[in-house]
Amino acid sequence: MFRSVEGQAASDEEEESWADLKETHKVSRSLSSFSCCRSGCDDKMIKKLLLYAGKSSNIDYRNTTVFLTEKVAQLTEQIRFKDREKENINMEMNKIKSPLLKELQMKGEELEILRMDLQMLETERVRLSLIEEKLLDVLQLLQQLQSLVGNL
């Protein structure tokens, strides 16, 4: 009698294992209809999904499959929404960024013009300084000439 109970228990475990495997395969096939699951999910992932779905012995695979299918569809829609949101943010950022970049470019051009003006002013200052030295030399020579003429 003990052997028959033990055999029945082993048979039940085997049957339950077979049912889980069959359910995993059906869920995998159902999920493959989604673009994100076309490459196929491994058994570990399917088992995690089934565990996430709250799989227990009183929930049949159809409910689990429906739940997982709805969850994947919901997550796919969330991804699409986030992608659209990202595109909108990028467009808004470009609207703000474009005038700022133009202004920055203009400021850069103004800065370059101011640098050139400063360089020209510096060159002019040096030129005037040289002229001043020459004028001082000429003035000194004129004074020497005047004192020579005054001595004669």
mmCIF file of C-alpha atoms in Angstrom:
data_model
loop_
_atom_site.group_PDB
_atom_site.id
_atom_site.type_symbol
_atom_site.label_atom_id
_atom_site.label_comp_id
_atom_site.label_asym_id
_atom_site.label_seq_id
_atom_site.Cartn_x
_atom_site.Cartn_y
_atom_site.Cartn_z
ATOM 1 C CA MET A 1 0.000 0.000 0.000
ATOM 2 C CA PHE A 2 2.840 2.396 0.883
ATOM 3 C CA ARG A 3 4.433 1.732 -2.509
ATOM 4 C CA SER A 4 1.223 2.501 -4.304
ATOM 5 C CA VAL A 5 0.827 5.805 -2.399
ATOM 6 C CA GLU A 6 4.479 6.603 -3.068
ATOM 7 C CA GLY A 7 4.057 5.714 -6.738
ATOM 8 C CA GLN A 8 0.911 7.823 -6.959
ATOM 9 C CA ALA A 9 2.745 10.801 -5.374
ATOM 10 C CA ALA A 10 5.629 10.451 -7.821
ATOM 11 C CA SER A 11 3.159 10.180 -10.673
ATOM 12 C CA ASP A 12 1.349 13.323 -9.457
ATOM 13 C CA GLU A 13 4.654 15.222 -9.246
ATOM 14 C CA GLU A 14 5.589 14.091 -12.733
ATOM 15 C CA GLU A 15 2.184 15.106 -14.062
ATOM 16 C CA GLU A 16 2.437 18.501 -12.347
ATOM 17 C CA SER A 17 5.943 19.009 -13.760
ATOM 18 C CA TRP A 18 4.681 18.065 -17.232
ATOM 19 C CA ALA A 19 1.744 20.501 -16.868
ATOM 20 C CA ASP A 20 4.144 23.295 -15.835
ATOM 21 C CA LEU A 21 6.366 22.557 -18.821
ATOM 22 C CA LYS A 22 3.364 22.521 -21.143
ATOM 23 C CA GLU A 23 2.090 25.787 -19.657
ATOM 24 C CA THR A 24 5.517 27.388 -20.020
ATOM 25 C CA HIS A 25 5.594 26.389 -23.679
ATOM 26 C CA LYS A 26 2.085 27.794 -24.303
ATOM 27 C CA VAL A 27 2.942 31.069 -22.561
ATOM 28 C CA SER A 28 6.141 31.284 -24.600
ATOM 29 C CA ARG A 29 4.186 30.808 -27.838
ATOM 30 C CA SER A 30 1.583 33.399 -26.797
ATOM 31 C CA LEU A 31 4.222 35.963 -25.899
ATOM 32 C CA SER A 32 6.091 35.453 -29.160
ATOM 33 C CA SER A 33 3.344 37.409 -30.927
ATOM 34 C CA PHE A 34 4.744 40.600 -29.368
ATOM 35 C CA SER A 35 7.585 42.319 -31.147
ATOM 36 C CA CYS A 36 9.642 42.450 -27.975
ATOM 37 C CA CYS A 37 9.352 38.687 -27.491
ATOM 38 C CA ARG A 38 9.797 37.461 -31.070
ATOM 39 C CA SER A 39 13.345 36.360 -30.438
ATOM 40 C CA GLY A 40 11.894 34.055 -27.828
ATOM 41 C CA CYS A 41 12.157 33.962 -24.083
ATOM 42 C CA ASP A 42 14.167 31.340 -22.298
ATOM 43 C CA ASP A 43 12.494 28.993 -19.824
ATOM 44 C CA LYS A 44 13.907 30.878 -16.849
ATOM 45 C CA MET A 45 12.292 34.093 -18.063
ATOM 46 C CA ILE A 46 8.951 32.389 -18.668
ATOM 47 C CA LYS A 47 9.063 30.861 -15.191
ATOM 48 C CA LYS A 48 9.848 34.281 -13.717
ATOM 49 C CA LEU A 49 6.920 35.755 -15.628
ATOM 50 C CA LEU A 50 4.657 32.985 -14.402
ATOM 51 C CA LEU A 51 5.854 33.544 -10.850
ATOM 52 C CA TYR A 52 5.310 37.297 -11.301
ATOM 53 C CA ALA A 53 1.801 36.593 -12.540
ATOM 54 C CA GLY A 54 1.047 34.914 -9.238
ATOM 55 C CA LYS A 55 0.771 31.440 -10.715
ATOM 56 C CA SER A 56 -0.685 28.916 -8.360
ATOM 57 C CA SER A 57 -2.340 25.592 -8.822
ATOM 58 C CA ASN A 58 -5.839 27.114 -8.957
ATOM 59 C CA ILE A 59 -4.998 29.515 -11.865
ATOM 60 C CA ASP A 60 -5.037 27.906 -15.280
ATOM 61 C CA TYR A 61 -2.580 28.821 -18.005
ATOM 62 C CA ARG A 62 -5.163 30.807 -19.989
ATOM 63 C CA ASN A 63 -5.596 33.319 -17.156
ATOM 64 C CA THR A 64 -1.845 33.523 -16.733
ATOM 65 C CA THR A 65 -1.316 33.918 -20.456
ATOM 66 C CA VAL A 66 -3.977 36.620 -20.645
ATOM 67 C CA PHE A 67 -2.425 38.378 -17.660
ATOM 68 C CA LEU A 68 1.059 38.212 -19.147
ATOM 69 C CA THR A 69 -0.188 39.260 -22.577
ATOM 70 C CA GLU A 70 -1.986 42.253 -21.059
ATOM 71 C CA LYS A 71 1.069 43.111 -18.977
ATOM 72 C CA VAL A 72 3.371 42.964 -22.015
ATOM 73 C CA ALA A 73 0.896 45.077 -24.018
ATOM 74 C CA GLN A 74 0.693 47.581 -21.155
ATOM 75 C CA LEU A 75 4.475 47.786 -20.853
ATOM 76 C CA THR A 76 4.835 48.091 -24.631
ATOM 77 C CA GLU A 77 2.373 50.993 -24.606
ATOM 78 C CA GLN A 78 4.283 52.611 -21.737
ATOM 79 C CA ILE A 79 7.480 52.329 -23.776
ATOM 80 C CA ARG A 80 5.770 53.942 -26.781
ATOM 81 C CA PHE A 81 4.448 56.718 -24.546
ATOM 82 C CA LYS A 82 7.900 57.316 -23.069
ATOM 83 C CA ASP A 83 9.410 57.363 -26.577
ATOM 84 C CA ARG A 84 6.866 59.988 -27.703
ATOM 85 C CA GLU A 85 7.512 61.949 -24.523
ATOM 86 C CA LYS A 86 11.256 61.777 -25.190
ATOM 87 C CA GLU A 87 10.742 63.007 -28.777
ATOM 88 C CA ASN A 88 8.614 65.918 -27.527
ATOM 89 C CA ILE A 89 11.241 66.841 -24.950
ATOM 90 C CA ASN A 90 13.963 66.674 -27.611
ATOM 91 C CA MET A 91 11.924 68.933 -29.917
ATOM 92 C CA GLU A 92 11.343 71.436 -27.098
ATOM 93 C CA MET A 93 15.010 71.315 -26.189
ATOM 94 C CA ASN A 94 15.968 71.973 -29.823
ATOM 95 C CA LYS A 95 13.560 74.934 -29.937
ATOM 96 C CA ILE A 96 15.303 76.398 -26.903
ATOM 97 C CA LYS A 97 18.799 75.346 -27.905
ATOM 98 C CA SER A 98 18.736 76.679 -31.478
ATOM 99 C CA PRO A 99 18.380 80.409 -30.641
ATOM 100 C CA LEU A 100 20.882 80.064 -27.821
ATOM 101 C CA LEU A 101 23.418 78.486 -30.152
ATOM 102 C CA LYS A 102 22.878 81.275 -32.689
ATOM 103 C CA GLU A 103 23.334 83.888 -29.974
ATOM 104 C CA LEU A 104 26.470 82.120 -28.758
ATOM 105 C CA GLN A 105 27.840 82.074 -32.305
ATOM 106 C CA MET A 106 27.106 85.793 -32.685
ATOM 107 C CA LYS A 107 28.809 86.530 -29.362
ATOM 108 C CA GLY A 108 31.815 84.519 -30.532
ATOM 109 C CA GLU A 109 31.967 86.560 -33.739
ATOM 110 C CA GLU A 110 31.647 89.802 -31.732
ATOM 111 C CA LEU A 111 34.442 88.632 -29.454
ATOM 112 C CA GLU A 112 36.673 87.935 -32.444
ATOM 113 C CA ILE A 113 35.960 91.429 -33.843
ATOM 114 C CA LEU A 114 36.754 92.979 -30.454
ATOM 115 C CA ARG A 115 40.015 91.011 -30.284
ATOM 116 C CA MET A 116 40.985 92.279 -33.737
ATOM 117 C CA ASP A 117 40.104 95.859 -32.694
ATOM 118 C CA LEU A 118 42.178 95.480 -29.541
ATOM 119 C CA GLN A 119 45.111 94.175 -31.557
ATOM 120 C CA MET A 120 44.804 97.137 -33.950
ATOM 121 C CA LEU A 121 44.664 99.564 -31.005
ATOM 122 C CA GLU A 122 47.731 97.954 -29.471
ATOM 123 C CA THR A 123 49.553 98.242 -32.798
ATOM 124 C CA GLU A 124 48.504 101.901 -33.054
ATOM 125 C CA ARG A 125 49.672 102.553 -29.473
ATOM 126 C CA VAL A 126 53.093 101.093 -30.272
ATOM 127 C CA ARG A 127 53.282 103.182 -33.475
ATOM 128 C CA LEU A 128 52.343 106.359 -31.578
ATOM 129 C CA SER A 129 54.882 105.541 -28.901
ATOM 130 C CA LEU A 130 57.596 105.275 -31.558
ATOM 131 C CA ILE A 131 56.490 108.591 -33.115
ATOM 132 C CA GLU A 132 56.562 110.194 -29.667
ATOM 133 C CA GLU A 133 60.144 109.005 -29.153
ATOM 134 C CA LYS A 134 61.155 110.387 -32.561
ATOM 135 C CA LEU A 135 59.452 113.715 -31.824
ATOM 136 C CA LEU A 136 61.275 113.909 -28.505
ATOM 137 C CA ASP A 137 64.549 113.221 -30.333
ATOM 138 C CA VAL A 138 63.717 115.934 -32.920
ATOM 139 C CA LEU A 139 62.767 118.372 -30.145
ATOM 140 C CA GLN A 140 66.020 117.665 -28.356
ATOM 141 C CA LEU A 141 67.970 118.217 -31.579
ATOM 142 C CA LEU A 142 66.111 121.503 -32.188
ATOM 143 C CA GLN A 143 66.948 122.655 -28.676
ATOM 144 C CA GLN A 144 70.602 121.768 -29.229
ATOM 145 C CA LEU A 145 70.516 123.604 -32.560
ATOM 146 C CA GLN A 146 68.920 126.647 -30.915
ATOM 147 C CA SER A 147 71.552 126.711 -28.199
ATOM 148 C CA LEU A 148 74.294 126.442 -30.853
ATOM 149 C CA VAL A 149 72.760 129.293 -32.860
ATOM 150 C CA GLY A 150 72.385 131.330 -29.665
ATOM 151 C CA ASN A 151 76.075 130.847 -28.873
ATOM 152 C CA LEU A 152 77.204 132.143 -32.235
#
